[in-house]
CSV table of C-alpha atoms in Angstrom, one decimal:
chain,number,residue,atom,x,y,z
A,1,MET,CA,12.5,46.0,12.9
A,2,ASP,CA,12.1,49.3,11.1
A,3,THR,CA,9.2,50.3,8.9
A,4,THR,CA,11.2,49.8,5.6
A,5,THR,CA,12.0,46.2,6.6
A,6,ILE,CA,8.3,45.5,7.6
A,7,ILE,CA,7.1,46.9,4.2
A,8,GLY,CA,9.7,44.7,2.4
A,9,ASN,CA,8.7,41.6,4.3
A,10,ILE,CA,5.0,42.2,3.6
A,11,ALA,CA,5.6,42.9,-0.1
A,12,ALA,CA,7.8,39.7,-0.3
A,13,ILE,CA,5.1,37.6,1.4
A,14,LEU,CA,2.2,38.9,-0.8
A,15,THR,CA,4.0,38.6,-4.1
A,16,THR,CA,5.3,35.2,-3.3
A,17,VAL,CA,2.0,33.8,-2.0
A,18,SER,CA,0.2,35.1,-5.1
A,19,PHE,CA,1.9,32.4,-7.2
A,20,LEU,CA,1.0,29.6,-4.9
A,21,PRO,CA,-2.5,29.0,-6.2
A,22,GLN,CA,-1.3,28.9,-9.9
A,23,ALA,CA,1.6,26.7,-9.1
A,24,LEU,CA,-0.6,24.2,-7.1
A,25,LYS,CA,-3.2,24.2,-9.9
A,26,THR,CA,-0.6,23.6,-12.6
A,27,ILE,CA,1.1,20.8,-10.6
A,28,LYS,CA,-2.3,19.2,-9.9
A,29,THR,CA,-3.8,19.5,-13.4
A,30,LYS,CA,-0.6,19.7,-15.5
A,31,ASP,CA,-2.6,22.1,-17.7
A,32,THR,CA,-0.8,25.3,-18.9
A,33,GLY,CA,-2.9,25.9,-22.0
A,34,GLY,CA,-4.2,29.4,-20.8
A,35,LEU,CA,-0.7,30.6,-19.8
A,36,SER,CA,1.8,32.6,-21.8
A,37,LEU,CA,5.1,31.0,-22.2
A,38,PRO,CA,7.0,34.2,-23.1
A,39,MET,CA,5.5,36.0,-20.1
A,40,TYR,CA,6.6,33.2,-17.7
A,41,ALA,CA,10.1,32.9,-19.3
A,42,LEU,CA,10.6,36.7,-18.9
A,43,PHE,CA,9.1,36.7,-15.4
A,44,VAL,CA,11.3,33.8,-14.2
A,45,THR,CA,14.4,35.5,-15.6
A,46,GLY,CA,13.4,38.8,-13.9
A,47,VAL,CA,12.8,37.0,-10.6
A,48,GLY,CA,16.2,35.3,-10.9
A,49,LEU,CA,17.8,38.6,-11.4
A,50,TRP,CA,16.0,40.1,-8.4
A,51,LEU,CA,17.2,37.1,-6.4
A,52,LEU,CA,20.8,37.8,-7.5
A,53,TYR,CA,20.3,41.5,-6.7
A,54,GLY,CA,19.1,40.6,-3.2
A,55,MET,CA,22.0,38.3,-2.7
A,56,LEU,CA,24.6,40.9,-3.8
A,57,ASN,CA,23.0,43.5,-1.5
A,58,ASN,CA,22.3,41.1,1.4
A,59,GLN,CA,18.6,42.0,1.5
A,60,MET,CA,16.8,39.1,3.1
A,61,PRO,CA,13.2,40.1,2.1
A,62,ILE,CA,14.3,40.2,-1.5
A,63,ILE,CA,16.3,37.0,-1.3
A,64,ILE,CA,13.6,34.9,0.5
A,65,GLY,CA,10.6,36.3,-1.5
A,66,ASN,CA,12.3,35.9,-4.9
A,67,PHE,CA,13.8,32.5,-4.1
A,68,ILE,CA,10.4,31.1,-3.3
A,69,THR,CA,8.7,32.9,-6.3
A,70,PHE,CA,11.5,31.6,-8.6
A,71,ILE,CA,10.8,28.0,-7.5
A,72,LEU,CA,7.0,28.4,-7.9
A,73,ALA,CA,7.1,30.3,-11.2
A,74,GLY,CA,9.9,28.1,-12.4
A,75,THR,CA,7.8,25.0,-11.8
A,76,ILE,CA,5.0,26.5,-13.9
A,77,LEU,CA,7.5,27.4,-16.6
A,78,LEU,CA,8.9,23.8,-16.6
A,79,PHE,CA,5.4,22.4,-17.0
A,80,MET,CA,4.8,24.8,-19.9
A,81,VAL,CA,8.0,23.9,-21.7
A,82,ARG,CA,7.3,20.2,-21.2
A,83,GLY,CA,3.8,20.7,-22.7
A,84,GLN,CA,5.3,22.6,-25.7
A,85,LEU,CA,7.9,19.8,-26.3
A,86,SER,CA,5.3,17.1,-26.0
A,87,LYS,CA,3.2,18.7,-28.8
A,88,LYS,CA,6.1,18.3,-31.3
């Protein structure tokens, strides 16, 4: 494994794991009051595009990291949208 791949794998692990505490807390409490809906909508869209980019270029660190991040951040976004809809 070359240095570039190692750096990519470490970056993917760190950025993916960073969303785990927020996702677990949101799932447990279902509270998204302090989170920004536009930020999460843009972030999930960007992560989805990074996932597509990784797939098109067959770059596994980008694919794996962004797939997991997409699921975690997407779950938070889903709770946020549900919360907004239940207020109406």
